[in-house]
Short mmCIF file of C-alpha atoms in Angstrom, two decimals:
data_model
loop_
_atom_site.label_atom_id
_atom_site.label_comp_id
_atom_site.label_asym_id
_atom_site.label_seq_id
_atom_site.Cartn_x
_atom_site.Cartn_y
_atom_site.Cartn_z
CA UNK A 1 11.14 -101.34 58.54
CA UNK A 2 14.48 -100.19 59.91
CA UNK A 3 16.02 -100.36 56.45
CA UNK A 4 13.39 -98.01 55.09
CA UNK A 5 14.01 -95.54 57.91
CA UNK A 6 17.74 -95.52 57.24
CA UNK A 7 17.21 -94.94 53.54
CA UNK A 8 14.81 -92.07 54.25
CA UNK A 9 17.39 -90.44 56.55
CA UNK A 10 20.00 -90.68 53.79
CA UNK A 11 17.67 -89.05 51.26
CA UNK A 12 16.99 -86.18 53.68
CA UNK A 13 20.70 -85.67 54.09
CA UNK A 14 21.21 -85.52 50.33
CA UNK A 15 18.32 -83.07 49.94
CA UNK A 16 19.73 -80.82 52.63
CA UNK A 17 23.16 -80.93 51.00
CA UNK A 18 21.67 -80.02 47.64
CA UNK A 19 19.78 -77.10 49.21
CA UNK A 20 22.96 -75.83 50.76
CA UNK A 21 24.64 -75.99 47.34
CA UNK A 22 21.87 -74.13 45.65
CA UNK A 23 21.82 -71.42 48.33
CA UNK A 24 25.50 -70.58 47.90
CA UNK A 25 27.51 -73.72 48.16
CA UNK A 26 28.88 -75.82 51.06
CA UNK A 27 31.10 -74.31 53.70
CA UNK A 28 33.55 -76.11 55.96
CA UNK A 29 30.93 -76.18 58.73
CA UNK A 30 28.47 -77.69 56.32
CA UNK A 31 30.95 -80.39 55.38
CA UNK A 32 31.60 -81.08 59.08
CA UNK A 33 27.93 -81.32 59.77
CA UNK A 34 27.64 -83.67 56.85
CA UNK A 35 30.45 -85.80 58.23
CA UNK A 36 28.84 -85.75 61.68
CA UNK A 37 25.56 -86.78 60.24
CA UNK A 38 27.35 -89.49 58.32
CA UNK A 39 29.00 -90.69 61.56
CA UNK A 40 25.64 -90.64 63.31
CA UNK A 41 24.18 -92.65 60.53
CA UNK A 42 27.19 -94.92 60.79
CA UNK A 43 26.65 -95.30 64.54
CA UNK A 44 23.05 -95.96 64.01
CA UNK A 45 23.94 -98.33 61.32
CA UNK A 46 26.44 -100.03 63.66
CA UNK A 47 23.93 -100.28 66.44
CA UNK A 48 21.53 -101.68 64.05
CA UNK A 49 23.97 -104.03 62.43
CA UNK A 50 22.72 -106.75 64.50
CA UNK A 51 19.41 -106.20 62.95
CA UNK A 52 20.50 -105.25 59.35
CA UNK A 53 21.70 -107.64 56.86
CA UNK A 54 25.20 -107.41 55.38
CA UNK A 55 23.77 -106.10 52.05
CA UNK A 56 22.20 -103.08 53.67
CA UNK A 57 25.42 -102.27 55.49
CA UNK A 58 27.34 -102.38 52.29
CA UNK A 59 24.86 -100.18 50.55
CA UNK A 60 24.96 -97.63 53.37
CA UNK A 61 28.70 -97.58 53.23
CA UNK A 62 28.52 -97.11 49.52
CA UNK A 63 26.00 -94.34 49.97
CA UNK A 64 28.24 -92.67 52.55
CA UNK A 65 31.14 -92.81 50.16
CA UNK A 66 28.93 -91.35 47.47
CA UNK A 67 27.88 -88.52 49.83
CA UNK A 68 31.50 -87.71 50.61
CA UNK A 69 32.40 -87.80 46.93
CA UNK A 70 29.44 -85.56 46.14
CA UNK A 71 30.53 -83.20 48.91
CA UNK A 72 33.97 -82.92 47.31
CA UNK A 73 32.46 -82.48 43.90
CA UNK A 74 30.07 -79.86 45.28
CA UNK A 75 33.02 -78.06 46.83
CA UNK A 76 34.73 -78.06 43.44
CA UNK A 77 31.53 -76.89 41.77
CA UNK A 78 31.20 -74.13 44.35
CA UNK A 79 34.73 -72.95 43.58
CA UNK A 80 34.03 -73.12 39.86
CA UNK A 81 30.75 -71.30 40.42
CA UNK A 82 32.58 -68.58 42.35
CA UNK A 83 35.07 -68.22 39.48
CA UNK A 84 32.25 -68.23 36.94
CA UNK A 85 30.39 -65.57 38.97
CA UNK A 86 33.58 -63.47 39.06
CA UNK A 87 34.01 -63.92 35.33
CA UNK A 88 30.34 -63.20 34.85
CA UNK A 89 30.73 -59.97 36.87
CA UNK A 90 33.69 -58.95 34.71
CA UNK A 91 31.68 -59.86 31.64
CA UNK A 92 28.73 -57.80 32.88
CA UNK A 93 31.07 -54.87 33.52
CA UNK A 94 32.56 -55.30 30.08
CA UNK A 95 29.07 -55.62 28.63
CA UNK A 96 28.06 -52.40 30.41
CA UNK A 97 31.14 -50.66 29.03
CA UNK A 98 30.45 -52.12 25.59
CA UNK A 99 26.81 -51.07 25.86
CA UNK A 100 27.86 -47.55 26.83
CA UNK A 101 30.31 -47.49 23.96
CA UNK A 102 27.60 -48.94 21.71
CA UNK A 103 25.19 -46.19 22.81
CA UNK A 104 27.91 -43.60 22.19
CA UNK A 105 28.56 -45.22 18.80
CA UNK A 106 24.84 -45.15 18.04
CA UNK A 107 24.70 -41.48 18.99
CA UNK A 108 27.79 -40.87 16.90
CA UNK A 109 26.22 -42.75 13.99
CA UNK A 110 23.04 -40.68 14.32
CA UNK A 111 25.11 -37.51 14.41
CA UNK A 112 27.11 -38.72 11.42
CA UNK A 113 23.89 -39.58 9.61
CA UNK A 114 22.60 -36.07 10.28
CA UNK A 115 25.91 -34.62 9.13
CA UNK A 116 25.82 -36.96 6.14
CA UNK A 117 22.34 -35.66 5.28
CA UNK A 118 23.65 -32.10 5.48
CA UNK A 119 26.70 -33.07 3.44
CA UNK A 120 24.49 -34.78 0.86
CA UNK A 121 22.41 -31.62 0.57
CA UNK A 122 25.56 -29.54 0.23
CA UNK A 123 26.98 -32.09 -2.21
CA UNK A 124 23.81 -31.86 -4.29
CA UNK A 125 24.05 -28.07 -4.25
CA UNK A 126 27.74 -28.34 -5.15
CA UNK A 127 26.96 -30.72 -8.00
CA UNK A 128 24.30 -28.34 -9.28
CA UNK A 129 26.79 -25.50 -8.99
CA UNK A 130 29.41 -27.61 -10.78
CA UNK A 131 26.95 -28.35 -13.58
CA UNK A 132 26.11 -24.66 -13.87
CA UNK A 133 29.81 -23.79 -13.84
CA UNK A 134 30.44 -26.45 -16.49
CA UNK A 135 27.74 -24.92 -18.67
CA UNK A 136 29.21 -21.49 -18.08
CA UNK A 137 32.65 -22.93 -18.81
CA UNK A 138 31.40 -24.34 -22.11
CA UNK A 139 29.94 -20.94 -22.97
CA UNK A 140 33.17 -19.23 -21.92
CA UNK A 141 35.19 -21.70 -24.02
CA UNK A 142 33.00 -20.92 -27.01
CA UNK A 143 33.41 -17.20 -26.39
CA UNK A 144 37.13 -17.73 -25.84
CA UNK A 145 37.41 -19.59 -29.15
CA UNK A 146 35.54 -16.75 -30.84
CA UNK A 147 37.82 -14.25 -29.10
CA UNK A 148 40.91 -16.21 -30.14
CA UNK A 149 39.70 -16.25 -33.74
CA UNK A 150 39.07 -12.51 -33.54
CA UNK A 151 42.54 -12.05 -32.01
CA UNK A 152 44.10 -14.09 -34.81
CA UNK A 153 42.21 -12.07 -37.38
CA UNK A 154 43.22 -8.83 -35.66
CA UNK A 155 46.81 -10.07 -35.52
CA UNK A 156 46.74 -10.76 -39.24
CA UNK A 157 45.19 -7.35 -39.85
CA UNK A 158 47.74 -5.83 -37.49
CA UNK A 159 50.55 -7.54 -39.39
CA UNK A 160 49.16 -6.19 -42.65
CA UNK A 161 48.70 -2.76 -41.09
CA UNK A 162 52.23 -2.87 -39.71
CA UNK A 163 53.56 -3.81 -43.13
CA UNK A 164 51.53 -1.02 -44.70
CA UNK A 165 52.61 1.29 -41.90
CA UNK A 166 56.23 0.36 -42.53
CA UNK A 167 55.78 1.11 -46.23
CA UNK A 168 53.98 4.30 -45.30
CA UNK A 169 56.73 5.25 -42.87
CA UNK A 170 59.32 4.59 -45.57
CA UNK A 171 57.32 6.67 -48.03
CA UNK A 172 56.85 9.33 -45.36
CA UNK A 173 60.57 9.29 -44.68
CA UNK A 174 61.24 9.71 -48.39
CA UNK A 175 58.59 12.40 -48.64
CA UNK A 176 59.93 14.07 -45.53
CA UNK A 177 63.42 14.02 -47.01
CA UNK A 178 62.07 15.43 -50.25
CA UNK A 179 60.00 17.93 -48.29
CA UNK A 180 63.05 18.96 -46.32
CA UNK A 181 64.99 19.31 -49.55
CA UNK A 182 62.11 21.28 -51.06
CA UNK A 183 61.84 23.46 -47.98
CA UNK A 184 65.57 24.05 -48.08
CA UNK A 185 65.32 24.88 -51.77
CA UNK A 186 62.37 27.15 -51.10
CA UNK A 187 64.31 28.84 -48.34
CA UNK A 188 67.27 29.26 -50.68
CA UNK A 189 64.98 30.56 -53.40
CA UNK A 190 63.25 32.85 -50.94
CA UNK A 191 66.64 34.08 -49.80
CA UNK A 192 67.74 34.55 -53.38
CA UNK A 193 64.38 36.07 -54.24
CA UNK A 194 64.66 38.42 -51.29
CA UNK A 195 68.11 39.41 -52.40
CA UNK A 196 67.28 39.85 -56.10
CA UNK A 197 65.24 42.77 -57.38
CA UNK A 198 61.54 42.49 -58.19
CA UNK A 199 61.06 43.29 -61.90
CA UNK A 200 57.78 43.01 -63.85
CA UNK A 201 55.82 45.27 -66.18
CA UNK A 202 52.70 45.16 -68.36
CA UNK A 203 51.64 48.15 -70.54
CA UNK A 204 49.14 49.12 -73.23
CA UNK A 205 49.82 51.26 -76.33
CA UNK A 206 47.10 53.94 -76.37
CA UNK A 207 43.40 54.70 -76.21
CA UNK A 208 43.56 56.93 -79.35
CA UNK A 209 42.86 54.16 -81.90
CA UNK A 210 45.10 53.70 -85.00
CA UNK A 211 48.85 54.32 -84.92
CA UNK A 212 50.64 54.49 -88.35
CA UNK A 213 51.42 53.77 -91.05
CA UNK A 214 54.75 55.66 -91.14
CA UNK A 215 57.39 55.95 -93.85
CA UNK A 216 60.11 54.69 -91.48
CA UNK A 217 60.44 52.40 -88.49
CA UNK A 218 59.46 54.01 -85.19
CA UNK A 219 59.78 52.87 -81.57
CA UNK A 220 56.42 52.28 -79.96
CA UNK A 221 55.83 54.14 -76.72
CA UNK A 222 53.31 52.18 -74.58
CA UNK A 223 51.76 54.88 -72.46
CA UNK A 224 49.14 52.91 -70.49
CA UNK A 225 50.86 51.44 -67.40
CA UNK A 226 49.18 48.36 -65.87
CA UNK A 227 52.17 47.13 -63.86
CA UNK A 228 55.72 48.51 -63.55
CA UNK A 229 57.37 46.80 -60.54
CA UNK A 230 60.94 47.94 -60.17
CA UNK A 231 60.36 50.83 -62.62
CA UNK A 232 62.51 49.11 -65.25
CA UNK A 233 60.17 50.21 -68.10
CA UNK A 234 60.23 53.85 -69.20
CA UNK A 235 56.84 54.96 -70.67
CA UNK A 236 58.42 58.13 -72.11
CA UNK A 237 60.75 56.14 -74.38
CA UNK A 238 59.00 52.77 -74.52
CA UNK A 239 62.27 51.07 -73.51
CA UNK A 240 62.80 48.36 -70.86
CA UNK A 241 66.25 48.44 -69.20
CA UNK A 242 67.48 45.35 -67.34
CA UNK A 243 68.41 46.28 -63.75
CA UNK A 244 70.40 43.04 -63.15
CA UNK A 245 71.95 40.23 -65.12
CA UNK A 246 69.45 37.43 -65.52
CA UNK A 247 66.83 35.58 -67.55
CA UNK A 248 63.77 37.61 -68.60
CA UNK A 249 60.47 36.73 -70.22
CA UNK A 250 58.87 39.12 -72.79
CA UNK A 251 55.59 38.99 -74.68
CA UNK A 252 53.84 41.39 -77.06
CA UNK A 253 50.52 41.53 -78.93
CA UNK A 254 49.40 43.86 -81.83
CA UNK A 255 45.96 44.21 -83.40
CA UNK A 256 44.61 45.94 -86.60
CA UNK A 257 41.14 46.11 -88.18
CA UNK A 258 41.58 48.43 -91.18
CA UNK A 259 41.29 46.61 -94.51
CA UNK A 260 44.50 46.05 -96.56
CA UNK A 261 46.62 47.35 -93.66
CA UNK A 262 49.85 45.63 -92.70
CA UNK A 263 50.70 44.85 -89.11
CA UNK A 264 54.43 44.44 -88.50
CA UNK A 265 56.04 44.45 -85.02
CA UNK A 266 59.78 44.01 -84.43
CA UNK A 267 61.36 43.03 -81.05
CA UNK A 268 64.83 44.47 -80.41
CA UNK A 269 67.51 43.49 -77.89
CA UNK A 270 69.79 46.48 -77.75
CA UNK A 271 70.44 47.08 -81.50
CA UNK A 272 69.69 43.53 -82.54
CA UNK A 273 66.30 42.58 -84.05
CA UNK A 274 65.05 39.40 -82.44
CA UNK A 275 61.84 38.83 -84.46
CA UNK A 276 59.34 40.35 -86.93
CA UNK A 277 55.66 39.46 -86.52
CA UNK A 278 53.77 40.46 -89.73
CA UNK A 279 50.22 40.06 -91.06
CA UNK A 280 47.68 41.85 -93.32
CA UNK A 281 44.00 42.69 -92.90
CA UNK A 282 41.79 41.45 -95.74
CA UNK A 283 38.07 41.34 -96.53
CA UNK A 284 37.25 44.00 -93.92
CA UNK A 285 38.36 41.69 -91.12
CA UNK A 286 41.09 42.10 -88.50
CA UNK A 287 44.41 40.49 -87.64
CA UNK A 288 46.42 39.93 -84.47
CA UNK A 289 50.13 39.23 -84.25
CA UNK A 290 51.91 38.12 -81.07
CA UNK A 291 55.09 36.48 -79.89
CA UNK A 292 57.08 35.71 -76.71
CA UNK A 293 60.72 35.09 -75.79
CA UNK A 294 62.94 34.29 -72.83
CA UNK A 295 66.13 36.31 -73.17
CA UNK A 296 69.32 36.40 -71.14
CA UNK A 297 70.19 40.04 -70.45
CA UNK A 298 73.13 41.74 -68.92
CA UNK A 299 72.65 44.59 -66.53
CA UNK A 300 71.82 47.73 -68.61
CA UNK A 301 70.60 45.85 -71.71
CA UNK A 302 67.44 47.30 -73.31
CA UNK A 303 64.36 45.72 -74.87
CA UNK A 304 61.82 47.64 -77.03
CA UNK A 305 59.24 47.21 -79.84
CA UNK A 306 59.45 48.86 -83.26
CA UNK A 307 56.57 49.44 -85.72
CA UNK A 308 57.82 48.67 -89.23
CA UNK A 309 57.54 51.24 -92.04
CA UNK A 310 54.22 51.13 -93.88
CA UNK A 311 52.64 49.19 -91.01
CA UNK A 312 50.00 50.20 -88.50
CA UNK A 313 48.34 48.98 -85.27
CA UNK A 314 45.14 49.76 -83.44
CA UNK A 315 44.48 50.11 -79.73
CA UNK A 316 41.69 51.40 -77.54
CA UNK A 317 40.35 51.04 -74.04
CA UNK A 318 39.93 47.34 -74.89
CA UNK A 319 43.75 47.03 -74.81
CA UNK A 320 44.31 45.12 -78.07
CA UNK A 321 48.01 46.06 -78.36
CA UNK A 322 50.15 45.29 -75.26
CA UNK A 323 53.72 44.68 -74.14
CA UNK A 324 54.77 42.70 -71.00
CA UNK A 325 57.89 41.30 -69.38
CA UNK A 326 59.41 40.17 -66.05
CA UNK A 327 62.59 38.82 -64.48
CA UNK A 328 62.63 35.02 -64.19
CA UNK A 329 65.77 34.84 -62.06
CA UNK A 330 68.99 36.72 -61.59
CA UNK A 331 72.25 35.21 -62.74
#
């Protein structure tokens, strides 16, 4: 019975020690109380040794040693628990910081996702714009190729035009040179022409009809004056007198309609006969004789027409018989 009581007291002591450990660990006072209780149990055990067998005493001693060892171990566990709690507190703080950072990261991720959505929309719009620009670029390239071909064609045409223009400029230069020469010549001729006298005449014989035939040669006096510039022809004598030395052109025409009549006109330079134009009217027809000469005359030389002997001419208002001449150029 006493052994059972001692064992129950030991169990209570262990339970109380365990409760102290669970509530926050053993303190020095707790260890002292445990030692005191152990001494009390030892005293009680000593007082009861007379009544307890040696086996029980040994077991109690062993139990006491176990309680002391457990107390030491509990003290170590308490220290370790304190360190673990400190580490746990640091870990909780770190976890709180990490959680705050995680929340900030989550918020940042959400913001980035929203920005990413906006960027994706803008990227899609940019891609659409790029595609449109690419299509426009293709169209512009096609138009550029067409423009380049047109430019090449225009360049070829321009080269041809430039070559033609060069030829034209050369021809124009030649023509301009010739034109300048011509203008200079014209100016010289105009100067010479202004300096030389103006000489030209054209006259008709008569309106009376037939003249001749005569038994001797006679000088024809052309009395109808059409033109007499310079007054070099004298209608009273029928003689043209050269006012300057030069080349002159003369022409005459004679007409006759009387049957079997001879028409014979002589052109004289001073006393020299230049020509005789002769013909005869037959079968009730008519004849015309004419001739022309360019003669070089000295100043004062005379030109006139002579009707040959036995010859006749006819003239009327129709001016069948005429005499003309003019100065080509002075010499």
